[in-house]
Coordinates of C-alpha atoms in Angstrom, one line a residue:
X1 CA -0.5 0.0 -0.2
X2 CA 2.8 2.7 0.5
X3 CA 3.7 3.2 -2.9
X4 CA -0.2 3.5 -3.6
X5 CA -0.1 6.0 -0.9
X6 CA 3.1 7.6 -2.1
X7 CA 1.3 8.0 -5.8
X8 CA -1.3 9.6 -4.7
X9 CA 0.0 12.0 -2.8
X10 CA 2.5 12.4 -5.6
X11 CA -0.6 13.2 -7.9
X12 CA -2.1 15.3 -5.0
X13 CA 1.3 17.7 -4.9
X14 CA 1.2 17.5 -9.0
X15 CA -2.4 19.4 -9.0
X16 CA -1.4 21.6 -7.0
X17 CA 1.8 22.5 -8.0
X18 CA -0.4 23.1 -11.5
X19 CA -2.7 25.2 -10.1
X20 CA -0.4 27.0 -8.9
X21 CA 1.6 27.8 -11.6
X22 CA -2.0 29.2 -13.5
X23 CA -2.7 31.4 -10.9
X24 CA 1.0 32.7 -11.5
X25 CA 0.4 32.7 -14.9
X26 CA -3.0 34.7 -14.9
X27 CA -2.7 36.7 -11.9
X28 CA -5.4 39.0 -13.5
X29 CA -7.9 36.0 -13.8
X30 CA -10.6 34.8 -10.3
X31 CA -8.9 31.8 -8.9
X32 CA -11.9 29.3 -10.2
X33 CA -10.7 30.1 -13.6
X34 CA -7.0 28.8 -12.8
X35 CA -8.9 25.7 -11.1
X36 CA -11.6 25.2 -13.7
X37 CA -7.9 25.1 -16.3
X38 CA -7.1 21.8 -13.8
X39 CA -10.2 20.2 -14.2
X40 CA -9.8 20.7 -17.8
X41 CA -7.0 19.1 -18.0
X42 CA -7.6 16.4 -16.1
X43 CA -11.4 15.6 -18.0
X44 CA -9.1 15.6 -21.2
X45 CA -6.3 13.0 -19.2
X46 CA -8.8 10.7 -17.2
X47 CA -11.4 10.2 -20.1
X48 CA -8.0 9.5 -22.5
X49 CA -6.4 6.9 -20.0
X50 CA -9.6 5.9 -18.4
X51 CA -11.0 4.9 -22.2
X52 CA -8.1 3.7 -23.5
X53 CA -7.9 0.8 -19.9
X54 CA -12.3 0.0 -20.5
X55 CA -11.9 -0.4 -24.5
X56 CA -9.0 -2.0 -25.3
X57 CA -6.4 -2.6 -22.3
X58 CA -9.0 -4.5 -20.6
X59 CA -10.2 -6.1 -18.5
X60 CA -14.4 -6.0 -19.8
X61 CA -16.0 -3.8 -17.3
X62 CA -19.3 -5.5 -18.4
X63 CA -17.9 -9.4 -17.3
X64 CA -15.0 -8.6 -15.3
X65 CA -16.7 -6.8 -12.1
X66 CA -14.7 -7.5 -9.2
X67 CA -11.1 -8.4 -11.1
X68 CA -7.7 -7.7 -9.6
X69 CA -6.9 -4.8 -10.3
X70 CA -3.6 -4.1 -13.3
X71 CA -1.1 -1.7 -12.6
X72 CA -2.1 0.9 -15.3
X73 CA -5.4 1.3 -13.3
X74 CA -4.0 1.9 -10.4
X75 CA -2.1 4.4 -11.8
X76 CA -4.8 6.0 -13.4
X77 CA -7.0 5.7 -10.3
X78 CA -3.8 7.2 -7.7
X79 CA -3.9 10.1 -10.4
X80 CA -7.7 11.0 -10.4
X81 CA -7.7 10.2 -6.5
X82 CA -5.1 13.2 -6.3
X83 CA -7.3 15.6 -8.8
X84 CA -10.4 15.0 -6.3
X85 CA -8.8 15.7 -3.2
X86 CA -7.3 18.4 -4.3
X87 CA -10.4 19.7 -6.5
X88 CA -12.8 18.4 -3.2
X89 CA -10.2 21.0 -0.6
X90 CA -10.4 23.9 -3.6
X91 CA -14.8 24.2 -3.2
X92 CA -14.5 23.4 0.4
X93 CA -12.8 26.2 0.7
X94 CA -13.5 28.6 -1.9
X95 CA -17.3 27.7 -0.8
X96 CA -18.0 27.4 -4.9
X97 CA -20.6 24.3 -5.2
X98 CA -23.7 22.5 -3.5
X99 CA -24.0 19.9 -1.5
X100 CA -24.3 17.7 -5.2
X101 CA -21.2 18.1 -6.5
X102 CA -19.6 17.5 -2.9
X103 CA -21.2 14.4 -2.8
X104 CA -20.3 13.6 -5.9
X105 CA -16.3 14.4 -4.9
X106 CA -16.5 12.2 -1.5
X107 CA -18.2 9.4 -3.1
X108 CA -15.4 9.3 -5.7
X109 CA -12.8 9.9 -3.4
X110 CA -14.0 6.6 -1.0
X111 CA -15.0 4.7 -3.9
X112 CA -10.9 4.7 -5.3
X113 CA -9.5 4.7 -2.1
X114 CA -11.5 1.4 -1.4
X115 CA -10.7 -0.6 -4.9
X116 CA -6.9 1.1 -4.2
X117 CA -6.6 -0.9 -1.0
X118 CA -8.7 -3.9 -2.0
X119 CA -6.5 -4.7 -4.7
X120 CA -9.6 -5.4 -6.8
X121 CA -13.3 -3.9 -8.8
X122 CA -10.6 -1.0 -10.5
X123 CA -12.3 -2.4 -13.4
X124 CA -16.0 -0.8 -12.8
X125 CA -14.8 2.2 -11.1
X126 CA -12.4 2.8 -13.9
X127 CA -15.1 2.9 -16.5
X128 CA -17.2 4.8 -14.0
X129 CA -14.5 7.6 -14.0
X130 CA -14.6 7.3 -17.9
X131 CA -18.1 7.8 -18.8
X132 CA -18.8 10.8 -15.3
X133 CA -15.1 12.5 -17.4
X134 CA -15.9 12.3 -21.1
X135 CA -18.5 15.3 -20.1
X136 CA -16.1 17.7 -18.0
X137 CA -14.1 19.5 -21.0
X138 CA -17.2 20.0 -22.6
X139 CA -19.1 21.3 -19.5
X140 CA -15.8 23.9 -18.5
X141 CA -15.9 24.5 -22.4
X142 CA -19.6 26.0 -22.0
X143 CA -18.2 27.8 -18.1
X144 CA -14.5 29.4 -20.6
X145 CA -16.9 30.3 -23.3
X146 CA -19.9 32.2 -20.8
X147 CA -17.0 33.7 -18.9
X148 CA -15.5 35.4 -22.6
X149 CA -18.7 36.5 -23.6
X150 CA -18.5 33.7 -26.5
X151 CA -21.2 31.3 -25.3
X152 CA -23.9 32.5 -27.2
X153 CA -22.6 31.5 -30.1
X154 CA -22.9 28.3 -32.2
X155 CA -19.9 27.2 -31.3
X156 CA -21.9 27.2 -27.4
X157 CA -24.6 25.2 -28.7
X158 CA -22.4 23.1 -30.1
X159 CA -21.2 22.6 -26.6
X160 CA -24.8 22.2 -24.7
X161 CA -25.8 19.7 -27.6
X162 CA -23.0 17.3 -27.3
X163 CA -22.8 17.4 -23.3
X164 CA -26.4 16.8 -22.8
X165 CA -25.9 14.2 -25.5
X166 CA -22.8 12.5 -23.6
X167 CA -24.0 12.9 -20.4
X168 CA -27.3 10.9 -20.9
X169 CA -26.0 7.9 -22.8
X170 CA -22.9 7.6 -21.7
X171 CA -23.1 8.8 -18.0
X172 CA -26.8 7.9 -17.7
X173 CA -27.3 4.7 -19.8
X174 CA -23.0 3.3 -20.0
X175 CA -23.4 4.0 -16.0
X176 CA -26.7 2.3 -15.9
X177 CA -24.9 -0.9 -17.4
X178 CA -21.9 -0.5 -15.1
X179 CA -23.7 -0.5 -11.9
X180 CA -26.2 -3.5 -13.1
X181 CA -23.0 -5.2 -13.8
X182 CA -20.8 -4.1 -10.2
X183 CA -24.1 -5.5 -8.1
X184 CA -25.5 -8.4 -10.3
X185 CA -21.4 -9.8 -10.4
X186 CA -20.4 -11.9 -7.4
X187 CA -16.7 -10.6 -6.7
X188 CA -17.0 -6.6 -5.8
X189 CA -17.4 -5.6 -2.5
X190 CA -21.2 -5.1 -0.8
X191 CA -20.2 -1.5 0.0
X192 CA -18.4 -1.2 -3.8
X193 CA -22.0 -2.4 -4.7
X194 CA -23.3 0.5 -2.3
X195 CA -21.5 3.0 -3.1
X196 CA -22.1 2.8 -7.2
X197 CA -25.4 3.0 -6.2
X198 CA -25.5 6.0 -4.1
X199 CA -22.9 7.5 -7.5
X200 CA -25.6 6.7 -9.6
X201 CA -28.2 7.9 -7.7
X202 CA -26.2 11.7 -7.7
X203 CA -26.3 11.2 -11.5
X204 CA -29.4 11.0 -11.6
X205 CA -29.4 14.3 -9.5
X206 CA -27.2 15.6 -12.5
X207 CA -29.8 14.8 -14.9
X208 CA -32.5 16.7 -13.2
X209 CA -30.4 19.7 -12.9
X210 CA -29.9 19.1 -16.6
X211 CA -33.2 18.8 -18.1
X212 CA -34.3 22.0 -16.1
X213 CA -31.3 23.6 -17.9
X214 CA -32.5 22.1 -21.3
X215 CA -36.3 23.1 -20.6
X216 CA -35.6 26.7 -19.5
X217 CA -33.5 26.8 -22.7
X218 CA -36.0 25.6 -24.9
X219 CA -38.5 28.0 -23.5
X220 CA -35.9 30.9 -24.2
X221 CA -35.2 30.0 -28.1
X222 CA -39.4 29.3 -28.2
X223 CA -40.3 32.9 -27.4
X224 CA -36.9 34.3 -29.1
X225 CA -38.9 32.7 -32.7
X226 CA -42.1 33.8 -31.4
X227 CA -41.4 37.0 -30.9
X228 CA -40.1 38.5 -33.9
X229 CA -43.7 37.3 -35.7
X230 CA -45.7 39.0 -33.5
X231 CA -43.7 42.2 -33.4
X232 CA -44.1 41.6 -37.6
X233 CA -47.4 41.5 -37.4
X234 CA -48.3 44.2 -34.8
X235 CA -45.9 46.6 -37.0
X236 CA -48.4 45.3 -40.3
X237 CA -51.5 46.5 -38.2
X238 CA -49.9 49.7 -36.8
X239 CA -52.6 52.5 -37.6
X240 CA -55.4 50.5 -39.1
X241 CA -58.0 49.5 -37.4
X242 CA -59.6 46.3 -36.5
X243 CA -62.6 45.1 -38.5
X244 CA -65.6 45.0 -37.3

């Protein structure tokens, strides 16, 4: 366990140093800007590494839940665990996130600690990291576009569409398959099964928020489409008496 603990501490230190470097580089930017740069970088790295493990290196998470951890899985989870500890500490210090996000971070940290301690079940947890982190770069891109005043554009529409699509297909649909494989497999620890179900419930909470966002956006688009027509109609009839 000592090499894994040192690897996690090294990962935490690396993310802290990266955040400090961004703060020195972007002194005119607020702390959240620099933290989201770290989050964007981690999301891209974690997505690529966990996707490679889940889809190529193996073992397949839907059929090998509870299998022993591979060295590559340990390295990726240690890297991700260090980041989640950094981000949770940052969120608690600056108080920027709600209870749902803090619960998500806490469950993620506990799950990765348990898997690294048990020496098994990294296969399914790595798959959860993949379906969870694949939408993160899009989420951070959306925030940066909004900060730079570029969100209300075609690019902003594309980012929102891809984010919602990937979230529903992979995090909700793919996440459901991973949770079913984990719960029905005999090898995973029962605590890990309960934590996996809790994580999926948190994802459903995020899905409700996303559905509300989509509803608000569609209503705004509907009003923007109907308002010009009503204005044109009023201009055409302006100055003319209504028919009796």
